[in-house]
């Protein structure tokens, strides 16, 4: 259990910055960034523009923990020597498809105080306006770039009942929407949230095939930054194992739905309710 902090050490502040509209910075983020000894930034040139805009003159240092363990250790040494570090990424919340995990982990393991300074995050912003169920959701980050791996990743989500959230790059948006339409079905409800908080903020929602067609028809919809949200599958739409499905089809050919579900549940140990719903959905196929 870790609940004590190293005395004399500095703190690591994990600071969210805007995802487009600079008005979304928080008062506390400006204060923390101004008062820190060092800002650890993904891209110092990019972040220096943010700092200039808010008249923050704290020194910036490049930090990219995906590639360089030494950078992480150097940051830990500074924290241990009493320096306060503010970690930011190019936009939004650090660690959310952005660097920072290694630094947070190593700092917490070393007993350094790690402080969240919350603010903008594209996935939360997109979910808040998508009109898809938001009580339960899963964040999948970026899909793999290679077609085969992307299909495998989507197929692994076939039974996902929660709203699924993906980040995507403009040059892959058509391929990803096409793959989603193929795997989840052309009529699966989907929302594309683009350029949130910026001038060309756009939300397109509809069946997967409709959203794909809209993006194919208008090249402007392939520009900028985007989040894809996909409604989870209906509990009843879950696929059964091929053997169970075969058995259920044999039972359904001879018996009413309720009895087929009852016997199917006794044989397989699956829930009667699940098999009953499957039988209702498939009895006329
Ligand atoms: N850490 C960031 C956050 O908190 O959202 C995400 C960083 S990730 C490298 C960048 C991706 O986030 C983009 O490719 C896009 O999928 C999404 N994103 C960032 N800003 C966005 C915006 N204004 N509108 C829509 N999506 C955005």
Coordinates of C-alpha atoms and ligand atoms in Angstrom, one line a residue:
X1 CA 0.0 0.0 0.0
X2 CA 1.3 3.5 -0.9
X3 CA 0.0 6.5 0.9
X4 CA 3.0 8.3 2.2
X5 CA 5.0 10.9 0.2
X6 CA 8.7 11.5 0.3
X7 CA 9.5 14.5 2.4
X8 CA 11.6 17.2 0.8
X9 CA 10.7 16.0 -2.7
X10 CA 8.8 18.1 -5.2
X11 CA 5.4 17.3 -6.7
X12 CA 4.4 16.0 -10.1
X13 CA 1.4 17.9 -11.5
X14 CA -0.4 16.2 -14.4
X15 CA -2.0 19.1 -16.1
X16 CA -4.8 19.0 -18.8
X17 CA -4.6 21.7 -21.5
X18 CA -7.2 22.7 -24.2
X19 CA -8.0 20.4 -27.1
X20 CA -8.5 23.4 -29.5
X21 CA -10.2 26.3 -27.8
X22 CA -7.7 28.0 -25.6
X23 CA -10.6 29.3 -23.5
X24 CA -10.9 25.8 -22.1
X25 CA -7.7 26.1 -20.0
X26 CA -8.5 26.2 -16.3
X27 CA -7.5 28.9 -13.8
X28 CA -5.8 26.2 -11.8
X29 CA -3.8 24.9 -14.8
X30 CA -2.4 28.4 -15.4
X31 CA -1.4 28.8 -11.8
X32 CA 0.2 25.4 -11.6
X33 CA 2.1 25.8 -14.9
X34 CA 3.2 29.3 -13.8
X35 CA 4.4 28.2 -10.3
X36 CA 6.2 24.9 -11.3
X37 CA 10.0 24.8 -11.6
X38 CA 9.7 23.0 -14.9
X39 CA 7.1 22.0 -17.5
X40 CA 7.7 18.6 -19.0
X41 CA 6.1 18.8 -22.5
X42 CA 5.6 16.4 -25.3
X43 CA 6.6 19.0 -27.9
X44 CA 8.3 22.1 -26.5
X45 CA 7.8 24.2 -29.6
X46 CA 4.0 23.4 -29.6
X47 CA 3.7 24.1 -25.8
X48 CA 5.8 27.3 -25.9
X49 CA 2.9 28.8 -27.9
X50 CA 0.4 27.9 -25.2
X51 CA 2.7 29.3 -22.5
X52 CA 3.3 32.5 -24.5
X53 CA -0.5 33.0 -24.9
X54 CA -1.0 32.8 -21.1
X55 CA 2.3 34.6 -20.2
X56 CA 3.8 31.6 -18.5
X57 CA 7.6 31.8 -18.4
X58 CA 8.4 28.5 -16.7
X59 CA 11.2 26.6 -18.5
X60 CA 10.0 23.8 -20.8
X61 CA 11.8 20.5 -21.3
X62 CA 10.9 17.8 -23.8
X63 CA 9.5 14.7 -22.3
X64 CA 8.5 11.6 -24.3
X65 CA 8.4 8.5 -22.1
X66 CA 7.5 6.1 -24.9
X67 CA 11.1 6.1 -26.1
X68 CA 13.5 7.2 -23.5
X69 CA 13.9 5.6 -20.0
X70 CA 16.7 8.1 -19.2
X71 CA 14.3 11.0 -19.6
X72 CA 12.0 9.5 -17.0
X73 CA 14.8 8.9 -14.6
X74 CA 16.1 12.4 -15.0
X75 CA 12.6 13.8 -14.2
X76 CA 12.5 11.6 -11.1
X77 CA 15.9 13.0 -10.0
X78 CA 14.6 16.5 -10.3
X79 CA 11.5 15.6 -8.3
X80 CA 13.6 14.0 -5.6
X81 CA 15.8 17.1 -5.4
X82 CA 12.7 19.1 -4.5
X83 CA 11.6 20.5 -7.9
X84 CA 7.9 20.7 -8.8
X85 CA 7.2 19.5 -12.3
X86 CA 4.1 20.1 -14.4
X87 CA 3.5 17.4 -17.1
X88 CA 1.5 18.4 -20.1
X89 CA 0.9 16.9 -23.6
X90 CA 0.2 18.6 -26.9
X91 CA -3.5 18.8 -26.1
X92 CA -5.9 17.4 -23.5
X93 CA -5.1 15.2 -20.6
X94 CA -1.6 13.6 -20.4
X95 CA -1.6 9.8 -20.4
X96 CA -4.8 9.6 -22.4
X97 CA -3.2 8.3 -25.7
X98 CA -0.3 10.5 -24.7
X99 CA 3.0 10.2 -22.8
X100 CA 3.2 10.2 -19.0
X101 CA 2.4 6.8 -17.8
X102 CA 6.0 5.8 -17.0
X103 CA 6.7 9.1 -15.2
X104 CA 3.5 8.8 -13.1
X105 CA 4.3 5.2 -12.3
X106 CA 7.9 5.8 -11.3
X107 CA 7.0 8.9 -9.3
X108 CA 4.3 7.1 -7.4
X109 CA 6.5 4.1 -6.7
X110 CA 9.1 6.5 -5.3
X111 CA 6.6 8.1 -3.0
X112 CA 6.4 11.4 -4.9
X113 CA 3.1 13.3 -4.6
X114 CA 1.3 13.1 -8.0
X115 CA -1.5 15.7 -8.4
X116 CA -4.1 15.8 -11.1
X117 CA -5.1 19.1 -12.6
X118 CA -8.1 18.0 -14.7
X119 CA -9.5 19.7 -17.8
X120 CA -10.1 19.0 -21.4
X121 CA -10.1 15.5 -22.8
X122 CA -11.4 14.7 -26.3
X123 CA -13.0 11.4 -25.4
X124 CA -15.0 12.8 -22.5
X125 CA -16.0 15.8 -24.6
X126 CA -17.1 13.6 -27.4
X127 CA -19.1 11.2 -25.1
X128 CA -20.8 14.2 -23.4
X129 CA -22.4 15.2 -26.7
X130 CA -22.7 12.0 -28.7
X131 CA -26.2 11.0 -27.5
X132 CA -25.0 7.4 -26.9
X133 CA -25.3 5.6 -23.6
X134 CA -22.8 7.1 -21.2
X135 CA -23.4 5.2 -18.0
X136 CA -20.9 2.6 -19.1
X137 CA -18.3 3.0 -21.8
X138 CA -14.8 1.8 -22.7
X139 CA -12.0 3.8 -24.2
X140 CA -10.0 1.9 -26.9
X141 CA -7.6 4.7 -27.9
X142 CA -6.2 4.3 -31.5
X143 CA -6.9 1.1 -33.5
X144 CA -3.9 -0.6 -35.0
X145 CA -2.8 0.9 -38.3
X146 CA -2.6 -2.4 -40.2
X147 CA -5.8 -3.7 -41.7
X148 CA -5.6 -7.3 -40.4
X149 CA -4.8 -6.2 -36.8
X150 CA -7.5 -3.5 -36.9
X151 CA -10.1 -6.2 -37.9
X152 CA -8.9 -8.5 -35.1
X153 CA -9.1 -5.6 -32.6
X154 CA -12.7 -4.8 -33.7
X155 CA -13.7 -8.5 -33.7
X156 CA -12.5 -8.8 -30.1
X157 CA -15.1 -6.1 -29.3
X158 CA -18.1 -7.9 -31.0
X159 CA -19.7 -8.7 -27.6
X160 CA -19.0 -5.3 -26.1
X161 CA -22.2 -3.9 -24.6
X162 CA -20.7 -0.6 -23.5
X163 CA -20.3 2.5 -25.7
X164 CA -16.9 2.2 -27.4
X165 CA -14.7 5.2 -27.9
X166 CA -11.8 5.3 -30.4
X167 CA -9.4 8.0 -31.4
X168 CA -8.6 8.1 -35.1
X169 CA -6.3 10.0 -37.5
X170 CA -7.8 11.7 -40.6
X171 CA -5.9 9.5 -43.1
X172 CA -7.4 6.3 -41.6
X173 CA -10.9 7.4 -41.0
X174 CA -12.5 5.8 -44.1
X175 CA -10.7 2.5 -43.5
X176 CA -11.7 2.4 -39.8
X177 CA -15.4 3.3 -40.5
X178 CA -15.5 0.7 -43.2
X179 CA -14.0 -1.9 -40.9
X180 CA -16.5 -1.0 -38.1
X181 CA -19.4 -1.3 -40.6
X182 CA -18.1 -4.7 -41.6
X183 CA -17.5 -6.1 -38.1
X184 CA -20.3 -4.5 -36.1
X185 CA -22.8 -4.4 -39.0
X186 CA -23.9 -1.6 -41.4
X187 CA -26.7 -0.6 -39.1
X188 CA -24.8 -0.2 -35.8
X189 CA -25.3 3.3 -34.4
X190 CA -22.1 5.3 -34.6
X191 CA -21.1 9.0 -34.0
X192 CA -18.1 10.8 -35.5
X193 CA -17.1 13.8 -33.4
X194 CA -14.7 16.0 -35.3
X195 CA -12.7 19.2 -34.4
X196 CA -14.3 19.5 -31.0
X197 CA -14.2 23.0 -29.5
X198 CA -12.8 24.4 -32.8
X199 CA -14.3 26.4 -35.6
X200 CA -15.3 23.4 -37.7
X201 CA -16.7 21.3 -34.9
X202 CA -19.0 18.7 -36.4
X203 CA -20.9 15.7 -35.1
X204 CA -22.2 13.1 -37.6
X205 CA -24.4 10.4 -36.2
X206 CA -26.3 7.5 -37.8
X207 CA -25.9 3.9 -38.9
X208 CA -22.2 2.9 -39.5
X209 CA -22.9 2.7 -43.3
X210 CA -24.5 6.1 -43.3
X211 CA -21.7 7.8 -41.4
X212 CA -19.2 6.1 -43.8
X213 CA -21.1 7.3 -46.8
X214 CA -21.2 10.9 -45.5
X215 CA -17.5 10.9 -44.9
X216 CA -16.8 9.4 -48.3
X217 CA -19.0 12.0 -50.0
X218 CA -17.4 15.1 -48.3
X219 CA -13.6 15.3 -48.0
X220 CA -13.9 18.1 -45.4
X221 CA -15.2 15.4 -43.0
X222 CA -11.8 13.7 -43.3
X223 CA -9.9 16.7 -42.0
X224 CA -8.8 17.5 -38.5
X225 CA -9.0 15.6 -35.2
X226 CA -11.7 13.0 -34.6
X227 CA -13.2 10.6 -32.1
X228 CA -15.4 7.7 -33.2
X229 CA -18.1 6.4 -30.7
X230 CA -19.9 3.2 -31.4
X231 CA -23.0 2.0 -29.5
X232 CA -22.4 -1.3 -27.7
X233 CA -24.2 -4.4 -28.9
X234 CA -27.6 -5.3 -27.6
X235 CA -27.3 -7.9 -24.9
X236 CA -29.5 -10.2 -27.0
X237 CA -27.4 -9.7 -30.1
X238 CA -24.4 -11.5 -28.6
X239 CA -23.1 -14.3 -30.8
X240 CA -23.2 -17.9 -29.5
X241 CA -20.4 -20.3 -29.9
X242 CA -20.9 -22.2 -33.2
X243 CA -21.7 -25.6 -31.5
X244 CA -24.2 -24.0 -29.1
X245 CA -25.8 -22.2 -32.0
X246 CA -26.1 -25.4 -33.9
X247 CA -27.7 -27.1 -30.9
X248 CA -30.1 -24.2 -30.4
X249 CA -31.2 -24.3 -34.0
X250 CA -31.9 -28.1 -33.8
X251 CA -33.9 -27.5 -30.6
X252 CA -35.8 -24.6 -32.1
X253 CA -36.7 -26.7 -35.1
X254 CA -38.6 -29.0 -32.8
X255 CA -39.7 -27.0 -29.8
X256 CA -41.2 -23.7 -28.8
X257 CA -38.7 -20.9 -27.9
X258 CA -39.2 -21.2 -24.1
X259 CA -38.6 -24.9 -24.0
X260 CA -35.6 -24.7 -26.4
X261 CA -34.0 -22.0 -24.1
X262 CA -34.7 -24.1 -21.0
X263 CA -33.2 -27.3 -22.4
X264 CA -30.3 -25.3 -24.0
X265 CA -29.5 -23.8 -20.6
X266 CA -29.5 -27.2 -18.9
X267 CA -27.2 -28.7 -21.5
X268 CA -24.7 -25.8 -21.8
X269 CA -24.9 -24.1 -18.4
X270 CA -25.5 -20.8 -20.1
X271 CA -28.2 -18.4 -18.8
X272 CA -31.7 -19.3 -19.8
X273 CA -32.5 -15.6 -20.3
X274 CA -29.6 -15.2 -22.8
X275 CA -30.6 -18.3 -24.8
X276 CA -34.3 -17.2 -24.7
X277 CA -33.4 -13.8 -26.2
X278 CA -31.1 -15.4 -28.8
X279 CA -33.9 -17.8 -29.8
X280 CA -36.4 -15.0 -30.1
X281 CA -34.1 -13.1 -32.4
X282 CA -33.2 -16.1 -34.5
X283 CA -36.2 -18.3 -34.6
X284 CA -37.3 -17.2 -38.1
X285 CA -33.9 -17.4 -39.7
Ligands
LIG1 N1 -4.6 13.4 -24.6 C1 -5.6 13.8 -25.5 C2 -6.9 13.9 -24.9 O1 -7.0 14.1 -23.6 O2 -7.9 13.8 -25.5 C3 -5.5 12.9 -26.7 C4 -4.2 12.9 -27.5 S1 -4.2 11.8 -28.8 C5 -2.5 11.9 -29.3 C6 -4.9 12.8 -30.1 C7 -6.2 12.3 -30.6 O3 -7.3 12.8 -29.7 C8 -6.6 12.8 -32.0 O4 -6.0 12.0 -33.0 C9 -8.1 12.7 -31.9 O5 -8.5 11.4 -32.1 C10 -8.4 13.1 -30.5 N2 -8.6 14.6 -30.4 C11 -7.8 15.5 -29.8 N3 -8.4 16.7 -29.9 C12 -9.5 16.6 -30.5 C13 -10.6 17.4 -30.9 N4 -10.5 18.8 -30.7 N5 -11.7 16.9 -31.5 C14 -11.8 15.6 -31.8 N6 -10.8 14.7 -31.4 C15 -9.7 15.2 -30.8

